[in-house]
Amino acid sequence: MSGPVSVSIGRDGPALEWPAARRAEVEQALARYPVRRSAILPVLWIAQREWGWLSPEAMALAAHTVGLPEPEVFGIATFYTMFNLKPVGRHHLQVCRTLSCSLMGADRLFRHLEQKLGVGHGETTPDGRFTLRRVECLAACGGGPCMQVGLDYHENLDEAKVDALLEKLP
Amino acid sequence: MRGPLLFSDIDTPGLTGIETYRKGGGYQTAAAVVGTRPPDEVIEIVKASGLRGRGGAGFPAGLKWSFVPKKTPKPKYLVCNADESEPGTFKDRELMEKNPHLLIEGMILTAWAIQANTGYIYLRGEFDYIQHILDRALAEARAAGFLGASVGGRGFTLEIHTHLGAGAYICGEETALLSSLEGYRGQPRLKPPFPAVEGLYACPTVVNNVETLMNVPHIVKNGAQWFRQWGTERSPGTKILSVSGPVKRPGNYEVPMGLPLSTLLNEHCGGMRDGMKVKAVIPGGSSVPLLPASMLGTGLDFESMVAAGTLLGSGGVIVIDEQTCIVDALWNITRFYEHESCGKCTPCREGTYWMSEVFARLERGEGRTSDIDLLYDVSDNILGKSFCALGDAAAMPVMGAIKHFRDEFEFHVRERRCMANRRAPGLTERQTEAVPA
């Protein structure tokens, strides 16, 4: 969410540039494949790590970086569920809702979070602290119900554990 | 020791580091084989071991490798399928998290066998932290000379890279995975040509699951007969089962193939939580038909599961208790497939949508008697008619549930409620969000 954002106006190039600190990472991603477009997912990940979400400008930059048309990159970014197509809160709470977690109380847990935070699926609290989302199976079925906060796994949750967890988050 | 083979040393402290891994004999097999033993010999050992793919399909690994053309001007690729997207399955996550070097050694041996100079590990997007663990292990292996321009100093070049997906169940399907790795939307491709002939970048490619590849160093080191001391004639070796649901001790268990499901649940997992009883078990990930409690004596091997009308699949064992409504459980699974259908083919895209709609009607108490046959009919029109196995995966569980638990579906229609339901009303809303324009 940080870093310099330089905006250029015109049709010749993307409106965003990679901040200097990210350029090596982008180059490394491109170097891993014999074909440039293979780097589109890594490059989109770098953009999301940098800016927190994939704005149209970030997608244009990714397209320019790997040499794909912008609409195609939009098509790719929208295919995968983990790319944020709008800004998300500081903590992205992703509650698994698939069968194993559901059997262990994920439904109740999600309703608890909805009530506690006053937001529903895909919504962000007014203070920008939390975005709440139901997601599909996270491969943590033995620790259900589970939730990812950002990219961190939290397993064997219940209402009290979730409350304690949220307390600790800035 | 948690298991005889892959789990024999899995909880060794520091095993993610190359020093600890090498102390246990790690990389000795790769060092002894790469550049000295003929690649075909490795293929023959694995063929003789009967090792079958642990990702779900159970295809013989050695046979798959033998389909890679020997004389081709094209580069060859080895891809590790670490997408682990099948609901109920969480074994590859633990294997990679705790023993990354065993996967790397398995990939080195497999790459040597098929003469591939580049490998990719395709991880599901949520496994970001595992990518860090693997990248560190790959760097260690490179520094120790087991990867790079000359593996073990014997002139064989091998580079292995990790690649992070971004949230798509379909990318566990091998051709969709390859599309995704090439930088396209992760949609499946027509087979044939099979990846062994035309895979990544239209070059010969072997795609193997994490658990499959991790078996390879053990097999090459100890021989095919040694491996066959576990399991059955046609399903040799061990299998890691991921057990979830209300059992006392959920988790990953490595057991010999053929172990009865009831032994796994009662002895390894300690049985059900207090006061609960098993109603049904989904034995191989959410894509396979469930087994009612009366069939828990079935052996956990490929053949026994087929004989019982289901599949061993990925080994994701989901235990459903008596207080759970089967209609509700199947709705949860069906809308998973509706959400994950890639949209490429009509039977799967439309069929999963309409099945979800019918389930929603049943759940709302507005079901019609004809809805049960309608669900079966829609499933039957997806099964075998969709572009890839995702459609089959959506259809088979519904057909199995109607076969074994038709009374619960009928109850739903007649009484306009669940026969049993300890759960909160299902998490039912569709998950689609409008894409910002």
XYZ file of C-alpha atoms in Angstrom:
607
model
C 0.000 0.000 0.000
C 3.071 2.181 0.134
C 5.715 3.304 -2.268
C 6.004 6.016 -4.833
C 3.288 6.195 -7.434
C 4.191 8.230 -10.448
C 1.392 9.038 -12.800
C 1.969 9.884 -16.417
C -0.743 11.114 -18.682
C -0.903 9.931 -22.242
C -1.490 6.882 -24.374
C 2.088 5.715 -24.634
C 2.561 3.778 -21.459
C 0.999 2.706 -18.231
C -0.015 5.342 -15.740
C 1.800 3.522 -12.945
C 5.421 2.498 -12.652
C 7.065 -0.155 -10.507
C 8.647 1.423 -7.472
C 12.420 0.978 -7.505
C 12.274 -1.526 -4.640
C 10.075 -3.856 -6.694
C 11.984 -3.848 -9.968
C 14.382 -6.647 -9.112
C 11.463 -8.809 -8.020
C 9.697 -8.173 -11.326
C 12.839 -9.005 -13.301
C 13.323 -12.215 -11.317
C 9.748 -13.242 -12.035
C 10.229 -12.704 -15.763
C 13.491 -14.659 -15.725
C 11.866 -17.811 -14.386
C 10.031 -18.628 -17.622
C 10.995 -19.042 -21.253
C 7.820 -17.165 -22.204
C 7.103 -13.678 -20.898
C 3.390 -14.064 -20.374
C 3.967 -16.902 -17.899
C 5.014 -14.236 -15.429
C 1.569 -12.649 -15.365
C 0.468 -14.250 -12.079
C 3.715 -13.469 -10.238
C 3.623 -9.932 -11.604
C 0.012 -9.423 -10.543
C 0.951 -10.745 -7.092
C 3.775 -8.212 -6.860
C 1.339 -5.447 -7.793
C -1.160 -6.603 -5.181
C 1.531 -6.797 -2.514
C 2.610 -3.287 -3.415
C -0.731 -1.530 -3.715
C -3.041 -3.864 -1.781
C -5.363 -4.396 -4.717
C -5.347 -4.485 -8.502
C -6.510 -1.144 -9.761
C -7.059 -0.742 -13.517
C -3.755 1.152 -13.536
C -1.947 -1.713 -11.809
C -3.401 -4.209 -14.276
C -2.278 -1.968 -17.143
C 1.211 -1.908 -15.682
C 1.235 -5.699 -15.359
C 0.021 -6.005 -18.955
C 2.760 -3.680 -20.155
C 5.364 -5.576 -18.111
C 4.624 -8.998 -19.587
C 3.588 -7.719 -23.014
C -0.087 -8.643 -23.009
C -3.100 -6.567 -24.049
C -4.772 -4.922 -21.062
C -8.160 -6.597 -21.600
C -6.506 -9.992 -21.507
C -4.876 -9.220 -18.182
C -8.249 -8.033 -16.885
C -9.646 -11.378 -18.005
C -6.908 -13.227 -16.135
C -7.142 -11.127 -12.974
C -10.902 -11.653 -12.776
C -10.579 -15.411 -13.280
C -8.708 -15.955 -10.008
C -10.449 -15.285 -6.703
C -7.472 -14.051 -4.694
C -6.896 -10.887 -6.662
C -8.629 -7.928 -5.069
C -10.407 -5.930 -7.724
C -11.306 -3.242 -5.253
C -9.449 -2.024 -2.179
C -9.687 -4.223 0.885
C -9.327 -3.408 4.557
C -6.090 -3.626 6.506
C -7.012 -7.190 7.475
C -8.685 -9.400 4.943
C -10.695 -12.000 6.855
C -11.391 -14.960 4.612
C -13.570 -17.565 6.275
C -13.703 -20.987 4.667
C -17.235 -22.113 3.996
C -16.726 -25.463 2.264
C -18.078 -28.696 3.728
C -15.437 -29.744 6.285
C -15.334 -26.301 7.882
C -19.085 -25.973 7.608
C -19.505 -29.264 9.505
C -17.345 -27.836 12.286
C -19.226 -24.568 12.682
C -17.981 -22.205 9.959
C -21.507 -20.951 9.313
C -21.952 -19.894 12.923
C -18.499 -18.330 12.936
C -19.236 -16.278 9.845
C -22.524 -15.001 11.255
C -20.683 -14.057 14.440
C -18.174 -12.028 12.422
C -20.940 -10.393 10.419
C -22.656 -9.264 13.614
C -19.480 -8.252 15.359
C -18.137 -6.198 12.478
C -21.447 -5.017 11.089
C -20.488 -5.944 7.544
C -21.393 -8.772 5.199
C -19.545 -10.842 2.615
C -17.242 -8.714 0.483
C -17.720 -5.610 2.617
C -15.219 -3.483 4.502
C -15.740 -1.867 7.901
C -16.100 1.939 7.696
C -12.767 2.392 9.520
C -11.028 0.384 6.828
C -9.755 -2.152 9.332
C -11.476 -5.331 8.182
C -12.808 -6.826 4.982
C -14.936 -9.915 5.529
C -15.271 -12.605 2.928
C -16.378 -16.212 2.612
C -13.998 -18.286 0.593
C -13.871 -21.842 -0.667
C -11.721 -24.644 0.735
C -8.325 -23.470 2.000
C -6.773 -26.935 2.454
C -6.989 -26.692 6.236
C -9.960 -29.049 6.603
C -8.566 -30.917 9.618
C -8.377 -27.601 11.456
C -11.864 -26.437 10.638
C -13.325 -23.971 10.982
C -10.450 -22.036 9.512
C -9.819 -18.560 8.226
C -7.036 -16.769 6.443
C -6.206 -13.284 7.606
C -4.408 -11.903 4.611
C -2.264 -14.932 3.810
C -1.934 -16.273 7.372
C -3.763 -19.428 8.395
C -5.800 -19.599 11.594
C -7.353 -22.944 12.425
C -9.652 -24.630 14.945
C -11.487 -21.371 15.478
C -14.572 -20.579 17.493
C -16.230 -17.324 18.466
C -13.977 -16.702 21.494
C -10.777 -17.446 19.564
C -11.805 -15.162 16.724
C -12.617 -12.375 19.170
C -9.201 -12.754 20.802
C -7.515 -12.817 17.408
C -9.197 -9.649 16.189
C -8.247 -7.872 19.424
C -4.588 -8.474 18.651
C -4.713 -7.138 15.106
C -3.760 -3.491 14.694
C 6.799 -42.405 13.965
C 3.565 -41.242 12.443
C 3.696 -43.430 9.381
C 5.889 -46.026 7.709
C 7.232 -44.007 4.803
C 6.606 -40.343 4.091
C 5.630 -39.710 7.684
C 8.469 -41.775 9.198
C 10.540 -38.679 9.971
C 8.122 -35.857 9.143
C 8.189 -34.350 12.624
C 11.984 -34.284 12.934
C 12.906 -30.820 14.219
C 14.736 -28.772 11.605
C 13.881 -31.093 8.733
C 13.144 -28.119 6.461
C 16.862 -27.338 6.556
C 19.195 -29.203 4.220
C 21.620 -30.237 6.971
C 19.031 -32.148 8.933
C 17.624 -33.615 5.742
C 21.066 -34.853 4.679
C 21.807 -36.305 8.126
C 18.874 -38.645 7.556
C 20.354 -39.807 4.255
C 18.738 -37.091 2.169
C 20.038 -36.442 -1.373
C 22.142 -39.625 -1.277
C 19.790 -41.292 -3.738
C 19.834 -38.340 -6.112
C 23.636 -38.194 -5.877
C 23.948 -41.914 -6.575
C 21.549 -41.970 -9.503
C 21.737 -38.727 -11.480
C 24.375 -38.938 -14.179
C 25.309 -42.543 -13.364
C 22.270 -44.820 -13.650
C 20.364 -44.817 -16.972
C 17.137 -42.772 -16.872
C 15.174 -45.778 -18.150
C 16.298 -47.771 -15.148
C 14.629 -45.245 -12.844
C 11.448 -45.441 -14.910
C 11.525 -49.249 -14.729
C 11.951 -49.263 -10.937
C 9.012 -46.918 -10.474
C 6.936 -48.898 -12.972
C 7.698 -52.133 -11.116
C 6.811 -50.521 -7.788
C 3.289 -49.925 -9.051
C 3.305 -46.365 -7.668
C 0.075 -44.684 -8.707
C -0.647 -40.969 -8.783
C -1.670 -39.659 -5.380
C -3.445 -36.563 -6.670
C -6.742 -38.260 -7.387
C -6.714 -40.191 -10.637
C -4.358 -42.979 -9.525
C -2.586 -43.235 -12.866
C 0.604 -45.351 -12.735
C 3.478 -42.877 -12.391
C 6.164 -44.869 -14.188
C 3.865 -45.498 -17.110
C 3.106 -41.778 -17.375
C 6.839 -41.044 -17.471
C 7.393 -43.642 -20.186
C 5.036 -41.721 -22.512
C 7.530 -38.854 -22.711
C 9.240 -39.128 -26.103
C 12.919 -39.999 -25.841
C 14.081 -38.307 -28.994
C 12.650 -34.848 -29.330
C 14.274 -31.541 -30.141
C 11.930 -29.831 -27.676
C 12.797 -29.148 -24.050
C 10.991 -31.314 -21.502
C 9.354 -30.162 -18.317
C 8.490 -31.624 -14.956
C 5.634 -29.938 -13.129
C 4.699 -30.677 -9.542
C 0.994 -30.257 -8.908
C 0.897 -28.629 -5.479
C -2.454 -26.965 -6.035
C -4.139 -29.175 -3.419
C -7.548 -27.721 -4.125
C -9.764 -30.747 -3.575
C -12.017 -30.023 -0.562
C -11.128 -32.295 2.333
C -7.463 -32.647 1.326
C -4.599 -31.039 3.243
C -1.778 -33.584 3.062
C 0.493 -31.904 0.514
C 0.461 -28.783 2.639
C 1.896 -30.663 5.628
C 4.341 -32.639 3.475
C 5.787 -29.500 1.867
C 5.705 -27.451 5.035
C 7.710 -30.050 6.962
C 9.847 -31.868 4.392
C 10.469 -29.665 1.332
C 13.771 -31.320 0.451
C 12.141 -34.715 -0.045
C 9.937 -33.143 -2.715
C 12.983 -31.553 -4.342
C 14.879 -34.862 -4.309
C 11.832 -36.594 -5.793
C 11.738 -33.982 -8.530
C 15.475 -34.349 -9.231
C 15.079 -38.114 -9.700
C 11.941 -37.733 -11.800
C 13.521 -35.015 -13.944
C 16.503 -37.304 -14.517
C 14.177 -40.177 -15.444
C 12.352 -38.140 -18.087
C 15.394 -35.976 -18.924
C 13.732 -32.680 -18.082
C 15.965 -29.701 -17.366
C 13.308 -27.437 -15.894
C 10.783 -28.061 -13.160
C 7.978 -25.954 -11.756
C 6.099 -26.397 -8.512
C 2.596 -25.008 -8.983
C 1.270 -23.991 -5.566
C -2.237 -22.806 -4.851
C -2.278 -19.076 -4.095
C -3.097 -19.554 -0.428
C 0.197 -21.468 0.015
C 2.212 -18.257 -0.039
C 4.054 -19.277 3.159
C 4.910 -22.647 1.653
C 6.409 -20.894 -1.345
C 8.817 -19.215 1.071
C 9.716 -22.571 2.660
C 10.268 -24.171 -0.758
C 12.224 -21.235 -2.154
C 14.568 -21.417 0.817
C 14.979 -25.183 0.362
C 15.579 -24.763 -3.387
C 18.266 -22.176 -2.681
C 19.929 -24.585 -0.240
C 19.778 -27.418 -2.759
C 21.280 -25.148 -5.411
C 24.071 -24.037 -3.077
C 24.826 -27.694 -2.296
C 25.090 -28.499 -5.999
C 21.944 -30.625 -6.275
C 20.341 -28.131 -8.642
C 21.812 -25.900 -11.296
C 24.135 -26.344 -14.252
C 25.536 -29.694 -13.152
C 23.543 -31.705 -10.636
C 25.956 -33.483 -8.301
C 28.786 -32.451 -10.640
C 27.631 -34.929 -13.278
C 26.668 -32.568 -16.073
C 22.890 -32.835 -15.821
C 21.234 -29.414 -15.718
C 18.149 -28.865 -13.614
C 16.430 -25.725 -12.398
C 13.288 -25.848 -10.287
C 11.059 -22.827 -9.691
C 7.972 -22.265 -7.572
C 4.890 -20.708 -9.125
C 2.004 -19.350 -7.092
C -1.561 -19.660 -8.347
C -4.178 -17.171 -7.255
C -7.328 -18.988 -6.207
C -8.974 -21.400 -8.643
C -9.964 -25.007 -7.878
C -9.774 -25.891 -11.566
C -6.012 -25.333 -11.609
C -5.616 -28.694 -9.866
C -6.713 -30.256 -13.168
C -3.422 -30.832 -14.971
C -4.198 -29.160 -18.291
C -5.821 -26.170 -16.568
C -2.739 -25.961 -14.372
C -0.565 -25.823 -17.487
C -2.757 -23.086 -19.013
C -2.406 -21.122 -15.799
C 1.353 -21.651 -15.683
C 1.614 -20.406 -19.251
C -0.136 -17.198 -18.239
C -3.654 -17.858 -19.461
C -6.908 -18.163 -17.546
C -6.758 -21.539 -15.855
C -9.020 -23.420 -18.202
C -8.581 -27.058 -19.201
C -7.438 -28.206 -22.621
C -8.546 -31.085 -24.748
C -6.747 -34.408 -24.275
C -5.190 -35.844 -26.381
C -2.579 -34.621 -26.878
C -1.666 -35.608 -23.335
C 0.844 -33.437 -21.471
C 3.515 -36.148 -21.761
C 3.537 -35.403 -25.489
C 2.375 -31.785 -25.631
C 2.192 -30.120 -22.246
C 3.800 -26.940 -21.007
C 4.592 -24.654 -23.967
C 3.523 -27.569 -26.190
C 6.564 -29.507 -24.983
C 6.642 -32.973 -23.373
C 5.662 -32.515 -19.730
C 5.070 -34.758 -16.755
C 2.672 -33.471 -14.118
C 2.808 -35.324 -10.779
C 1.273 -34.683 -7.393
C 3.445 -33.776 -4.368
C 2.839 -37.059 -2.529
C 3.614 -39.066 -5.681
C 6.950 -37.315 -6.172
C 7.861 -37.702 -2.502
C 7.502 -41.473 -2.800
C 10.066 -41.578 -5.607
C 13.311 -41.232 -3.572
C 12.168 -44.011 -1.219
C 11.327 -46.305 -4.127
C 14.502 -45.648 -6.098
C 16.598 -46.106 -2.972
C 14.960 -49.262 -1.637
C 13.516 -50.911 -4.731
C 10.120 -51.859 -6.044
C 9.676 -54.967 -3.885
C 10.417 -53.050 -0.717
C 7.681 -50.553 -1.633
C 5.259 -53.383 -2.259
C 5.473 -54.563 1.360
C 2.676 -52.076 1.952
C -0.675 -51.959 0.260
C -2.344 -54.306 -2.158
C -1.245 -55.908 -5.414
C -2.803 -53.177 -7.573
C -2.531 -50.329 -5.060
C 0.927 -50.731 -3.565
C 2.461 -48.479 -0.954
C 0.961 -46.181 1.593
C -1.544 -43.362 1.247
C -1.853 -40.228 3.277
C -5.452 -39.670 4.264
C -6.590 -36.250 5.396
C -9.416 -36.728 7.869
C -11.800 -33.884 8.656
C -15.166 -33.522 10.329
C -16.257 -34.270 13.895
C -13.826 -37.077 14.748
C -11.768 -36.904 17.938
C -8.422 -36.494 16.171
C -8.696 -35.043 12.682
C -5.481 -34.732 10.696
C -3.215 -36.489 8.220
C -2.543 -40.198 8.581
C -0.213 -42.334 6.514
C -1.544 -45.876 6.321
C -0.949 -48.915 4.119
C -3.309 -48.930 1.142
C -6.236 -51.228 1.736
C -6.680 -50.409 5.435
C -10.408 -50.484 6.238
C -11.942 -47.043 6.506
C -13.408 -48.010 9.879
C -9.913 -48.751 11.283
C -8.706 -45.347 10.150
C -11.626 -43.602 11.811
C -11.876 -45.658 14.995
C -8.247 -46.400 15.786
C -6.209 -43.634 14.184
C -8.702 -40.820 14.635
C -10.066 -42.027 17.974
C -13.626 -42.362 16.731
C -16.303 -39.696 16.706
C -16.541 -36.817 19.123
C -18.592 -37.630 22.188
C -22.238 -38.278 21.540
C -21.856 -38.340 17.762
C -22.318 -41.111 15.259
C -21.172 -41.468 11.662
C -23.873 -41.083 9.053
C -21.689 -41.101 5.957
C -18.104 -40.628 4.859
C -16.788 -38.988 1.732
C -13.601 -41.018 1.280
C -11.628 -39.245 -1.435
C -12.285 -35.521 -1.441
C -15.587 -33.786 -2.161
C -15.594 -35.018 -5.777
C -16.404 -38.618 -4.941
C -19.680 -40.274 -3.923
C -20.167 -40.748 -0.200
C -20.348 -44.079 1.579
C -23.076 -44.695 4.161
C -21.996 -45.847 7.635
C -22.880 -49.429 6.718
C -20.008 -49.498 4.206
C -17.166 -48.328 6.456
C -15.495 -51.734 6.207
C -14.365 -50.773 2.687
C -10.612 -50.827 2.154
C -8.735 -47.618 1.418
C -7.301 -48.625 -1.928
C -8.229 -47.764 -5.491
C -9.954 -51.060 -6.344
C -11.961 -51.526 -3.136
C -13.306 -48.003 -3.379
C -14.403 -48.504 -6.989
C -16.107 -51.760 -6.014
C -18.003 -49.835 -3.309
C -19.224 -47.311 -5.884
C -16.868 -44.498 -5.005
C -13.222 -43.479 -5.466
C -10.110 -43.143 -3.343
C -9.487 -39.824 -5.086
C -7.077 -37.552 -3.263
C -7.631 -39.216 0.109
C -9.637 -36.381 1.632
C -11.826 -38.235 4.139
C -14.756 -36.052 5.205
C -16.798 -37.523 8.038
C -20.463 -36.550 8.195
C -22.256 -37.145 11.487
C -25.813 -38.317 12.036
C -27.064 -34.862 12.952
C -26.066 -33.389 9.611
C -28.613 -33.169 6.836
C -27.348 -34.903 3.698
C -29.268 -32.512 1.457
C -27.612 -29.587 3.209
C -24.148 -31.169 2.931
C -24.615 -31.876 -0.765
C -25.851 -28.361 -1.360
C -22.643 -27.061 0.181
C -20.607 -29.230 -2.183
C -22.742 -28.409 -5.215
C -22.405 -24.693 -4.812
C -18.671 -25.178 -4.393
C -18.587 -26.661 -7.896
C -20.927 -23.981 -9.208
C -18.515 -21.367 -7.878
C -15.440 -23.170 -9.212
C -16.743 -24.163 -12.642
C -14.401 -22.410 -15.056
C -17.191 -21.605 -17.485
C -15.613 -23.260 -20.490
C -18.208 -25.931 -21.193
C -21.981 -25.797 -21.021
C -22.834 -28.996 -19.111
C -20.677 -28.030 -16.144
C -21.293 -24.267 -16.138
C -25.075 -24.480 -16.549
C -25.549 -27.827 -14.857
C -23.891 -26.843 -11.583
C -25.896 -23.592 -11.588
C -29.198 -25.389 -12.020
C -28.326 -28.055 -9.465
C -27.628 -25.273 -6.982
C -30.969 -23.693 -7.819
C -32.819 -26.941 -7.198
C -30.969 -27.476 -3.916
C -31.866 -23.926 -2.874
C -35.519 -24.689 -3.568
C -35.346 -27.851 -1.460
C -33.662 -25.956 1.360
C -36.258 -23.191 1.277
C -38.928 -25.828 1.765
C -40.310 -25.259 -1.709
C -39.095 -28.540 -3.162
C -41.236 -30.627 -5.477
C -41.337 -34.410 -5.606
C -39.940 -34.252 -9.122
C -36.901 -32.273 -7.904
C -35.096 -35.394 -6.716
C -35.258 -36.960 -10.156
C -34.470 -33.590 -11.678
C -31.244 -33.353 -9.652
C -30.338 -36.869 -10.723
C -31.163 -36.084 -14.331
C -29.084 -32.893 -14.421
C -26.169 -34.782 -12.801
C -26.513 -37.523 -15.364
C -26.370 -34.925 -18.126
C -23.103 -33.540 -16.757
C -21.442 -36.885 -16.045
C -19.149 -37.846 -18.890
C -20.334 -34.914 -20.979
C -18.317 -32.083 -19.504
C -15.007 -30.927 -20.935
C -12.933 -31.989 -17.936
C -13.363 -33.918 -14.708
C -14.771 -30.952 -12.764
C -18.206 -31.688 -14.159
C -17.979 -35.338 -13.128
C -16.794 -34.179 -9.720
C -19.960 -32.113 -9.324
C -22.287 -34.829 -10.595
C -21.005 -37.981 -8.863
C -21.523 -36.911 -5.225
C -25.116 -35.845 -5.913
C -25.938 -39.114 -7.661
C -24.327 -41.085 -4.832
C -26.220 -39.147 -2.175
C -29.564 -39.706 -3.890
C -28.744 -43.404 -4.211
C -27.891 -43.871 -0.540
C -30.023 -41.199 1.130
C -33.078 -40.769 -1.066
C -35.221 -40.832 2.092
C -33.636 -37.590 3.296
C -34.356 -35.881 -0.010
C -37.958 -37.128 0.104
C -38.310 -35.943 3.692
C -37.117 -32.510 2.611
C -39.826 -32.315 -0.037
C -42.569 -33.729 2.154
C -41.831 -32.026 5.477
C -40.223 -28.878 4.030
C -37.282 -29.111 6.429
C -34.152 -31.097 7.175
C -34.470 -34.579 8.619
C -31.573 -33.735 10.898
C -29.636 -30.569 11.316
C -27.390 -29.596 14.166
C -25.802 -26.925 12.034
C -26.903 -23.376 11.722
C -28.993 -22.809 8.634
C -26.659 -23.303 5.706
C -24.347 -20.633 4.496
C -26.331 -20.329 1.403
C -25.893 -17.037 -0.334
C -24.122 -17.184 -3.643
C -20.659 -15.868 -3.457
C -20.385 -14.023 -6.698
C -19.481 -10.394 -6.497
C -19.979 -7.945 -9.295
C -16.750 -7.163 -11.068
C -16.169 -3.423 -10.989
C -16.579 -1.955 -14.430
